[in-house]
Every structure is written in structure tokens, then in C-alpha cells.
């Protein structure tokens, strides 16, 4: 069990795709998830993709120290990838305590349990949201961090804590991965993203309009200082992101210390470009109307991904058309997600 990797939040959107990439790379994912935003049915889908048994999975909370101690005692864990967390910006403004509890306290409990068990290799899910409104794009890792909401601050607090931990004693190998906008699904169409309720994010909303579950997309602002007036983001295919985790894991297993990396494509796409690409991929119309700007939105930003390329040899290989085609395959085959 030398290659066992504990994947907290491994039943979720990015975690499940990373389990596919881990298995393909010869690692054995061990999922820990409390299913607060996931379905256990994803396990059977992962088995179908791999053609083997479902990954081992523990139903539990990352804040449960006694459980973590048992997991590390019973399994020979080589490294941890920590996805478990809450991620809705609006909810974090309404209920900051639960965000700091799950995201910050959860990470502290995990790091302490790892330390006690002598497991010191950790890959952490951070976010480009730690940059807040950037001075310019592309954004390098050295850009100032000034998150604008509790969710973003919870990510930055964990980044800083893990940095301090890494500096406090030898042996830690920690990668902080700042994702830009993860979208798309595994090419099989068997796993993907299915937000509960009305989606906040663009790609799930567009998918639900295309499949006929929602009547139209409201474009949040058509008067931004961008080429077509709509917001620009760096959308990155979730399987590219998953492969980025495997590359970061391999690097961390071989190198001590702290690594902070952007995972993005380095290219921005506007809302209207995404909508047009989705219509092309799905063959379905996506009716839209231009509405007011969404409070708190940044007009445009995209990553400088050159450090990940130089350090890990990783770069995103899939383009916007792949992201839309794979989202559509998942959405059209599973209009109600895993239900
Ligand atoms: P997700 O909600 O699909 O996955 C998170 C998983 O963690 C879920 O399966 C959920 O059930 C589980 N979980 C939550 N709290 C838990 C707890 N206390 N104990 C155990 N499991 C718990 O979200 P995702 O999009 O896959 O995001 C994964 C990580 O990446 C999160 O930390 C998120 O903040 C970060 N991230 C996501 C995005 C994005 O756009 N999706 C962008 C940047 C960073
Ligand atoms: C949001 C979060 C960010 C998080 C990211 C994850 C906010 C303020 N930011 O970022 O912290 O890391 O999701 O992917 O919530 N759009 C529409 N109509 C819609 C939905 C979105 O026009 O119905 C536009 C937005 O205005 C934006 C773009 O689509 O220009 C992308 O939006 P979204 O998917 O929500 O991502 P971010 O705003 O980048």
C-alpha cells in the first residue's frame, strides 16, 4: 500500500476526477468524505471508469481527529490531497463561522493528525480567489493576496498556516494549488459537477439551460472593459486540473518544502465565448439576456501558469471546446446528477 493517497473530499467534483487521475498514475486513492456536497454513487462510477473495484471510501468528517488518527493507523498513507471544504462565496458571507470551521479548523485538525502520524506530504486545494481583484493579468503567484470574502480568506488562512508549518520543522512537503475556474467533466460522461439548487457558477448554469432545465442564462454584466463587454475568466478543464494534482504530488514526494502554484490555462474566455462554444458543442441553443453586474465580480482575470510548467512540467492540454463537449456529455446523460 506504498502508493496510498488519502483524498479528503474525494467524492466531490474535483476530488472524484483526481481519483481517476491518481488511479491512472498508479496511486491508490482512499477517499474520506462526509457527503455534505457529494453522492456516494460516485464510487460506483469511478469503478466503471477504472474497470476495477471502487476506491476505498470512509464516510466521515475531516474535523474528526479521532477518526483521522484511526485512518492513519489502519492505512499506510503516503500523502494527503485535501479537497474537503465548503466553496460557495455567497454562503460564506452569510455564514462565515461554518466556512472557517470546515475550511480552516478542518485543515488544522488534518495537519495535526498528519504530523502525529508522520505523514508530511500534503497537496492543498486553494483558489485564485486569494488574489481578489488583481492589478493585472496574467496573475503570477507573487501577486498580492487580498481575498474579498470569507471563503477566500479561509483559503488564505490555510495557505499561511501550512506555510508556517512547513517552515517550523523539516520533512514537510506541501503544495498549495491555486485553481482558476475548473469546469468540464471526465470524457466518459460518468462523473461531473452537479450543484445543489440553482447554480452560481457559469458552466453548470449554461449546461442546465442547454438541457432545458432552465429557460435562459442571465449574463451578469455586458458593460465591462473587455472585448465583448462580458466577464473574462481562465476556465481550466477538471481533468487537466486532476493531472496537475498528480504532477504536484509526484513533485512533493520527491522534494521537501513549500510550493505555491497557479493551475490555469493562461488564457481568458468571456461569458459570451463560453456560451457560443457550448452551443457549438451541444448543438442546443442557450438563450441569454444581459443583466446587471453581479456584486463583487471582477471584470477579467487569468493565470500566469508558467511556474507550474517550469516546476511540474504540467500544462493544461484541453481547450474550451473540450470543456464544453465534456460538460455536455455529462449533463445530457445525467440531467439530475447522480440522483
Ligand atoms: P465539492 O463540494 O464538489 O467537493 C468538496 C467535497 O468535500 C464534497 O464531496 C463534500 O461532501 C466534502 N466535504 C465538505 N466538508 C467536509 C468535511 N467537513 N469533511 C469531509 N468531507 C467534507 O467542491 P469542489 O469543486 O470539488 O472543490 C474541492 C476543493 O477545491 C474545495 O476545497 C474548494 O474550495 C476548492 N476549489 C474549488 C474551486 C471550484 O471552482 N470548484 C475553485 C477553487 C478551489
Ligand atoms: C466564482 C467565485 C470564486 C470561485 C469560482 C470558482 C464569486 C464572486 N467568485 O468565481 O471565488 O473560486 O467561482 O469557479 O462568486 N456569470 C454569468 N451568469 C451566471 C453565472 C456567472 O454571467 O449565471 C459570469 C460571471 O459574472 C463571471 C463568469 O460568468 O464573469 C464566471 O462566473 P463564475 O462561474 O461564478 O466564476 P467566478 O465569478 O470567476
PDB file of C-alpha atoms in Angstrom, residues 82-289:
ATOM      1  CA  UNK A  82      -7.078  17.886   0.855  1.00  0.00           C
ATOM      2  CA  UNK A  83     -10.171  18.906  -1.109  1.00  0.00           C
ATOM      3  CA  UNK A  84     -12.763  18.716   1.674  1.00  0.00           C
ATOM      4  CA  UNK A  85     -14.270  22.125   2.200  1.00  0.00           C
ATOM      5  CA  UNK A  86     -17.134  24.492   1.516  1.00  0.00           C
ATOM      6  CA  UNK A  87     -16.888  26.664  -1.586  1.00  0.00           C
ATOM      7  CA  UNK A  88     -19.892  28.934  -2.150  1.00  0.00           C
ATOM      8  CA  UNK A  89     -18.841  32.572  -1.857  1.00  0.00           C
ATOM      9  CA  UNK A  90     -22.352  33.865  -1.037  1.00  0.00           C
ATOM     10  CA  UNK A  91     -22.879  31.248   1.690  1.00  0.00           C
ATOM     11  CA  UNK A  92     -19.532  32.185   3.209  1.00  0.00           C
ATOM     12  CA  UNK A  93     -20.703  35.795   3.561  1.00  0.00           C
ATOM     13  CA  UNK A  94     -23.983  34.673   5.151  1.00  0.00           C
ATOM     14  CA  UNK A  95     -22.428  32.045   7.447  1.00  0.00           C
ATOM     15  CA  UNK A  96     -18.721  32.757   7.940  1.00  0.00           C
ATOM     16  CA  UNK A  97     -18.415  30.603  11.059  1.00  0.00           C
ATOM     17  CA  UNK A  98     -19.268  27.397   9.243  1.00  0.00           C
ATOM     18  CA  UNK A  99     -16.762  28.313   6.498  1.00  0.00           C
ATOM     19  CA  UNK A 100     -13.941  28.975   8.955  1.00  0.00           C
ATOM     20  CA  UNK A 101     -14.892  25.843  10.880  1.00  0.00           C
ATOM     21  CA  UNK A 102     -14.888  23.492   7.899  1.00  0.00           C
ATOM     22  CA  UNK A 103     -12.148  25.092   5.832  1.00  0.00           C
ATOM     23  CA  UNK A 104      -9.735  26.406   8.467  1.00  0.00           C
ATOM     24  CA  UNK A 105     -10.419  24.237  11.515  1.00  0.00           C
ATOM     25  CA  UNK A 106     -10.767  21.166   9.274  1.00  0.00           C
ATOM     26  CA  UNK A 107      -7.349  21.827   7.753  1.00  0.00           C
ATOM     27  CA  UNK A 108      -5.792  22.347  11.206  1.00  0.00           C
ATOM     28  CA  UNK A 109      -7.183  19.058  12.501  1.00  0.00           C
ATOM     29  CA  UNK A 110      -5.941  17.274   9.396  1.00  0.00           C
ATOM     30  CA  UNK A 111      -2.446  18.784   9.586  1.00  0.00           C
ATOM     31  CA  UNK A 112      -2.146  17.909  13.288  1.00  0.00           C
ATOM     32  CA  UNK A 113      -3.234  14.327  12.640  1.00  0.00           C
ATOM     33  CA  UNK A 114      -0.752  14.067   9.767  1.00  0.00           C
ATOM     34  CA  UNK A 115       2.026  15.366  11.999  1.00  0.00           C
ATOM     35  CA  UNK A 116       1.180  12.846  14.718  1.00  0.00           C
ATOM     36  CA  UNK A 117       1.144  10.038  12.155  1.00  0.00           C
ATOM     37  CA  UNK A 118       4.381  11.131  10.499  1.00  0.00           C
ATOM     38  CA  UNK A 119       2.687  11.784   7.152  1.00  0.00           C
ATOM     39  CA  UNK A 120       4.132  15.056   5.880  1.00  0.00           C
ATOM     40  CA  UNK A 121       3.194  15.265   2.206  1.00  0.00           C
ATOM     41  CA  UNK A 122       0.124  17.405   1.555  1.00  0.00           C
ATOM     42  CA  UNK A 123      -1.495  18.906  -1.522  1.00  0.00           C
ATOM     43  CA  UNK A 124      -3.994  21.637  -0.655  1.00  0.00           C
ATOM     44  CA  UNK A 125      -6.895  22.982  -2.766  1.00  0.00           C
ATOM     45  CA  UNK A 126      -6.527  26.715  -2.781  1.00  0.00           C
ATOM     46  CA  UNK A 127      -8.109  29.145  -5.184  1.00  0.00           C
ATOM     47  CA  UNK A 128      -7.327  32.093  -7.403  1.00  0.00           C
ATOM     48  CA  UNK A 129      -9.879  33.836  -5.238  1.00  0.00           C
ATOM     49  CA  UNK A 130      -6.987  34.552  -2.797  1.00  0.00           C
ATOM     50  CA  UNK A 131      -5.824  37.241  -5.264  1.00  0.00           C
ATOM     51  CA  UNK A 132      -9.075  39.203  -5.025  1.00  0.00           C
ATOM     52  CA  UNK A 133      -9.153  41.914  -7.688  1.00  0.00           C
ATOM     53  CA  UNK A 134      -5.730  41.703  -9.325  1.00  0.00           C
ATOM     54  CA  UNK A 135      -3.763  44.710 -10.546  1.00  0.00           C
ATOM     55  CA  UNK A 136      -3.245  42.987 -13.888  1.00  0.00           C
ATOM     56  CA  UNK A 137      -3.445  39.649 -15.706  1.00  0.00           C
ATOM     57  CA  UNK A 138      -1.867  37.205 -16.213  1.00  0.00           C
ATOM     58  CA  UNK A 139      -1.548  36.773 -12.435  1.00  0.00           C
ATOM     59  CA  UNK A 140       1.736  35.310 -11.167  1.00  0.00           C
ATOM     60  CA  UNK A 141       1.948  33.578  -7.772  1.00  0.00           C
ATOM     61  CA  UNK A 142       3.859  36.596  -6.458  1.00  0.00           C
ATOM     62  CA  UNK A 143       0.850  38.894  -6.931  1.00  0.00           C
ATOM     63  CA  UNK A 144      -0.603  40.412  -3.739  1.00  0.00           C
ATOM     64  CA  UNK A 145      -3.235  38.358  -1.944  1.00  0.00           C
ATOM     65  CA  UNK A 146      -6.330  40.265  -0.833  1.00  0.00           C
ATOM     66  CA  UNK A 147      -9.354  37.966  -0.810  1.00  0.00           C
ATOM     67  CA  UNK A 148     -12.651  39.802  -0.795  1.00  0.00           C
ATOM     68  CA  UNK A 149     -14.885  37.385   1.126  1.00  0.00           C
ATOM     69  CA  UNK A 150     -14.795  34.833   3.976  1.00  0.00           C
ATOM     70  CA  UNK A 151     -14.380  31.899   1.575  1.00  0.00           C
ATOM     71  CA  UNK A 152     -11.281  33.468   0.046  1.00  0.00           C
ATOM     72  CA  UNK A 153      -9.943  34.460   3.459  1.00  0.00           C
ATOM     73  CA  UNK A 154     -10.425  30.903   4.726  1.00  0.00           C
ATOM     74  CA  UNK A 155      -8.247  29.654   1.846  1.00  0.00           C
ATOM     75  CA  UNK A 156      -5.555  32.247   2.528  1.00  0.00           C
ATOM     76  CA  UNK A 157      -5.546  31.451   6.263  1.00  0.00           C
ATOM     77  CA  UNK A 158      -4.912  27.791   5.481  1.00  0.00           C
ATOM     78  CA  UNK A 159      -2.180  28.695   2.982  1.00  0.00           C
ATOM     79  CA  UNK A 160      -0.435  30.796   5.644  1.00  0.00           C
ATOM     80  CA  UNK A 161      -0.826  28.159   8.348  1.00  0.00           C
ATOM     81  CA  UNK A 162       0.624  25.451   6.120  1.00  0.00           C
ATOM     82  CA  UNK A 163       3.482  27.767   5.135  1.00  0.00           C
ATOM     83  CA  UNK A 164       4.307  28.325   8.809  1.00  0.00           C
ATOM     84  CA  UNK A 165       4.109  24.596   9.465  1.00  0.00           C
ATOM     85  CA  UNK A 166       6.493  23.887   6.600  1.00  0.00           C
ATOM     86  CA  UNK A 167       8.992  26.404   7.962  1.00  0.00           C
ATOM     87  CA  UNK A 168       8.658  25.134  11.524  1.00  0.00           C
ATOM     88  CA  UNK A 169      10.174  21.701  11.013  1.00  0.00           C
ATOM     89  CA  UNK A 170      11.977  19.720   8.362  1.00  0.00           C
ATOM     90  CA  UNK A 171      10.275  16.991   6.412  1.00  0.00           C
ATOM     91  CA  UNK A 172       7.110  18.707   5.250  1.00  0.00           C
ATOM     92  CA  UNK A 173       6.337  18.633   1.558  1.00  0.00           C
ATOM     93  CA  UNK A 174       3.374  20.887   0.873  1.00  0.00           C
ATOM     94  CA  UNK A 175       1.891  22.152  -2.380  1.00  0.00           C
ATOM     95  CA  UNK A 176      -0.680  24.950  -2.352  1.00  0.00           C
ATOM     96  CA  UNK A 177      -2.548  24.822  -5.647  1.00  0.00           C
ATOM     97  CA  UNK A 178      -4.476  27.919  -6.674  1.00  0.00           C
ATOM     98  CA  UNK A 179      -7.141  26.815  -9.133  1.00  0.00           C
ATOM     99  CA  UNK A 180      -8.637  29.245 -11.588  1.00  0.00           C
ATOM    100  CA  UNK A 181     -12.104  28.233 -12.888  1.00  0.00           C
ATOM    101  CA  UNK A 182     -12.473  24.449 -13.004  1.00  0.00           C
ATOM    102  CA  UNK A 183     -15.097  23.255 -15.499  1.00  0.00           C
ATOM    103  CA  UNK A 184     -15.877  20.231 -17.670  1.00  0.00           C
ATOM    104  CA  UNK A 185     -16.141  16.581 -16.767  1.00  0.00           C
ATOM    105  CA  UNK A 186     -14.413  13.265 -17.354  1.00  0.00           C
ATOM    106  CA  UNK A 187     -14.640  12.350 -21.034  1.00  0.00           C
ATOM    107  CA  UNK A 188     -16.693   9.222 -20.186  1.00  0.00           C
ATOM    108  CA  UNK A 189     -19.602  11.435 -19.086  1.00  0.00           C
ATOM    109  CA  UNK A 190     -19.882   9.219 -15.972  1.00  0.00           C
ATOM    110  CA  UNK A 191     -18.733  11.812 -13.424  1.00  0.00           C
ATOM    111  CA  UNK A 192     -19.137  15.571 -13.357  1.00  0.00           C
ATOM    112  CA  UNK A 193     -20.360  18.549 -11.395  1.00  0.00           C
ATOM    113  CA  UNK A 194     -23.923  18.726 -10.123  1.00  0.00           C
ATOM    114  CA  UNK A 195     -24.502  21.695  -7.853  1.00  0.00           C
ATOM    115  CA  UNK A 196     -27.401  21.539  -5.411  1.00  0.00           C
ATOM    116  CA  UNK A 197     -30.143  24.031  -6.281  1.00  0.00           C
ATOM    117  CA  UNK A 198     -29.637  26.945  -8.656  1.00  0.00           C
ATOM    118  CA  UNK A 199     -26.033  27.015  -9.870  1.00  0.00           C
ATOM    119  CA  UNK A 200     -23.970  30.094  -9.010  1.00  0.00           C
ATOM    120  CA  UNK A 201     -21.232  29.304 -11.492  1.00  0.00           C
ATOM    121  CA  UNK A 202     -21.414  29.880 -15.221  1.00  0.00           C
ATOM    122  CA  UNK A 203     -20.754  26.452 -16.760  1.00  0.00           C
ATOM    123  CA  UNK A 204     -23.301  24.470 -14.701  1.00  0.00           C
ATOM    124  CA  UNK A 205     -25.885  27.175 -15.412  1.00  0.00           C
ATOM    125  CA  UNK A 206     -25.212  27.119 -19.154  1.00  0.00           C
ATOM    126  CA  UNK A 207     -25.403  23.286 -19.140  1.00  0.00           C
ATOM    127  CA  UNK A 208     -28.773  23.363 -17.388  1.00  0.00           C
ATOM    128  CA  UNK A 209     -30.130  25.879 -19.900  1.00  0.00           C
ATOM    129  CA  UNK A 210     -28.891  23.762 -22.818  1.00  0.00           C
ATOM    130  CA  UNK A 211     -30.515  20.613 -21.410  1.00  0.00           C
ATOM    131  CA  UNK A 212     -33.800  22.503 -20.935  1.00  0.00           C
ATOM    132  CA  UNK A 213     -33.895  22.638 -17.129  1.00  0.00           C
ATOM    133  CA  UNK A 214     -33.654  26.439 -17.077  1.00  0.00           C
ATOM    134  CA  UNK A 215     -35.111  28.830 -19.587  1.00  0.00           C
ATOM    135  CA  UNK A 216     -32.269  31.271 -20.024  1.00  0.00           C
ATOM    136  CA  UNK A 217     -28.912  32.457 -18.784  1.00  0.00           C
ATOM    137  CA  UNK A 218     -28.586  35.897 -17.281  1.00  0.00           C
ATOM    138  CA  UNK A 219     -25.216  37.314 -18.278  1.00  0.00           C
ATOM    139  CA  UNK A 220     -24.032  39.256 -15.264  1.00  0.00           C
ATOM    140  CA  UNK A 221     -22.955  42.478 -16.923  1.00  0.00           C
ATOM    141  CA  UNK A 222     -22.395  43.421 -20.559  1.00  0.00           C
ATOM    142  CA  UNK A 223     -20.526  46.676 -19.985  1.00  0.00           C
ATOM    143  CA  UNK A 224     -17.183  45.512 -18.618  1.00  0.00           C
ATOM    144  CA  UNK A 225     -13.989  46.876 -20.183  1.00  0.00           C
ATOM    145  CA  UNK A 226     -13.446  43.574 -22.042  1.00  0.00           C
ATOM    146  CA  UNK A 227     -13.564  42.879 -25.810  1.00  0.00           C
ATOM    147  CA  UNK A 228     -17.270  41.919 -25.805  1.00  0.00           C
ATOM    148  CA  UNK A 229     -18.270  43.631 -22.546  1.00  0.00           C
ATOM    149  CA  UNK A 230     -18.752  40.384 -20.564  1.00  0.00           C
ATOM    150  CA  UNK A 231     -16.584  38.994 -17.744  1.00  0.00           C
ATOM    151  CA  UNK A 232     -13.403  37.105 -18.643  1.00  0.00           C
ATOM    152  CA  UNK A 233     -12.086  34.084 -16.690  1.00  0.00           C
ATOM    153  CA  UNK A 234      -9.457  31.379 -17.034  1.00  0.00           C
ATOM    154  CA  UNK A 235     -11.530  28.191 -17.396  1.00  0.00           C
ATOM    155  CA  UNK A 236      -9.494  25.044 -16.866  1.00  0.00           C
ATOM    156  CA  UNK A 237     -10.665  21.502 -17.670  1.00  0.00           C
ATOM    157  CA  UNK A 238     -11.164  19.486 -14.494  1.00  0.00           C
ATOM    158  CA  UNK A 239      -9.131  16.573 -15.924  1.00  0.00           C
ATOM    159  CA  UNK A 240      -6.210  18.915 -16.618  1.00  0.00           C
ATOM    160  CA  UNK A 241      -6.573  20.068 -13.024  1.00  0.00           C
ATOM    161  CA  UNK A 242      -6.691  16.453 -11.824  1.00  0.00           C
ATOM    162  CA  UNK A 243      -3.496  15.679 -13.728  1.00  0.00           C
ATOM    163  CA  UNK A 244      -1.956  18.804 -12.188  1.00  0.00           C
ATOM    164  CA  UNK A 245      -2.570  17.258  -8.752  1.00  0.00           C
ATOM    165  CA  UNK A 246      -0.775  14.089  -9.749  1.00  0.00           C
ATOM    166  CA  UNK A 247       2.166  16.136 -11.029  1.00  0.00           C
ATOM    167  CA  UNK A 248       2.235  18.188  -7.813  1.00  0.00           C
ATOM    168  CA  UNK A 249       2.034  15.009  -5.733  1.00  0.00           C
ATOM    169  CA  UNK A 250       4.958  13.423  -7.569  1.00  0.00           C
ATOM    170  CA  UNK A 251       6.962  16.603  -7.111  1.00  0.00           C
ATOM    171  CA  UNK A 252       6.129  16.872  -3.410  1.00  0.00           C
ATOM    172  CA  UNK A 253       7.026  13.227  -2.778  1.00  0.00           C
ATOM    173  CA  UNK A 254      10.465  13.976  -4.229  1.00  0.00           C
ATOM    174  CA  UNK A 255      11.118  17.450  -2.796  1.00  0.00           C
ATOM    175  CA  UNK A 256      10.855  18.879   0.688  1.00  0.00           C
ATOM    176  CA  UNK A 257       9.421  22.330   1.311  1.00  0.00           C
ATOM    177  CA  UNK A 258       6.565  24.562   0.225  1.00  0.00           C
ATOM    178  CA  UNK A 259       5.349  25.081  -3.299  1.00  0.00           C
ATOM    179  CA  UNK A 260       2.654  27.574  -4.321  1.00  0.00           C
ATOM    180  CA  UNK A 261       1.360  27.213  -7.868  1.00  0.00           C
ATOM    181  CA  UNK A 262      -1.373  28.546 -10.102  1.00  0.00           C
ATOM    182  CA  UNK A 263      -3.298  25.942 -12.061  1.00  0.00           C
ATOM    183  CA  UNK A 264      -4.909  27.625 -15.039  1.00  0.00           C
ATOM    184  CA  UNK A 265      -4.529  27.742 -18.808  1.00  0.00           C
ATOM    185  CA  UNK A 266      -3.138  31.265 -19.094  1.00  0.00           C
ATOM    186  CA  UNK A 267      -5.990  32.182 -21.449  1.00  0.00           C
ATOM    187  CA  UNK A 268      -9.126  34.136 -20.653  1.00  0.00           C
ATOM    188  CA  UNK A 269     -12.564  33.479 -22.175  1.00  0.00           C
ATOM    189  CA  UNK A 270     -15.568  35.770 -21.932  1.00  0.00           C
ATOM    190  CA  UNK A 271     -19.060  34.704 -20.872  1.00  0.00           C
ATOM    191  CA  UNK A 272     -20.257  35.042 -24.468  1.00  0.00           C
ATOM    192  CA  UNK A 273     -17.337  32.974 -25.767  1.00  0.00           C
ATOM    193  CA  UNK A 274     -18.270  30.218 -23.312  1.00  0.00           C
ATOM    194  CA  UNK A 275     -21.921  30.361 -24.359  1.00  0.00           C
ATOM    195  CA  UNK A 276     -21.043  30.192 -28.066  1.00  0.00           C
ATOM    196  CA  UNK A 277     -18.634  27.293 -27.509  1.00  0.00           C
ATOM    197  CA  UNK A 278     -21.314  25.457 -25.518  1.00  0.00           C
ATOM    198  CA  UNK A 279     -23.895  25.921 -28.257  1.00  0.00           C
ATOM    199  CA  UNK A 280     -21.380  24.531 -30.747  1.00  0.00           C
ATOM    200  CA  UNK A 281     -20.563  21.525 -28.556  1.00  0.00           C
ATOM    201  CA  UNK A 282     -24.156  20.681 -27.650  1.00  0.00           C
ATOM    202  CA  UNK A 283     -25.986  21.676 -30.809  1.00  0.00           C
ATOM    203  CA  UNK A 284     -28.525  23.307 -28.473  1.00  0.00           C
ATOM    204  CA  UNK A 285     -29.421  26.975 -28.201  1.00  0.00           C
ATOM    205  CA  UNK A 286     -28.530  28.780 -24.969  1.00  0.00           C
ATOM    206  CA  UNK A 287     -30.951  31.713 -24.724  1.00  0.00           C
ATOM    207  CA  UNK A 288     -29.464  34.573 -22.734  1.00  0.00           C
ATOM    208  CA  UNK A 289     -30.204  38.032 -21.593  1.00  0.00           C
TER     209      UNK A 289
END
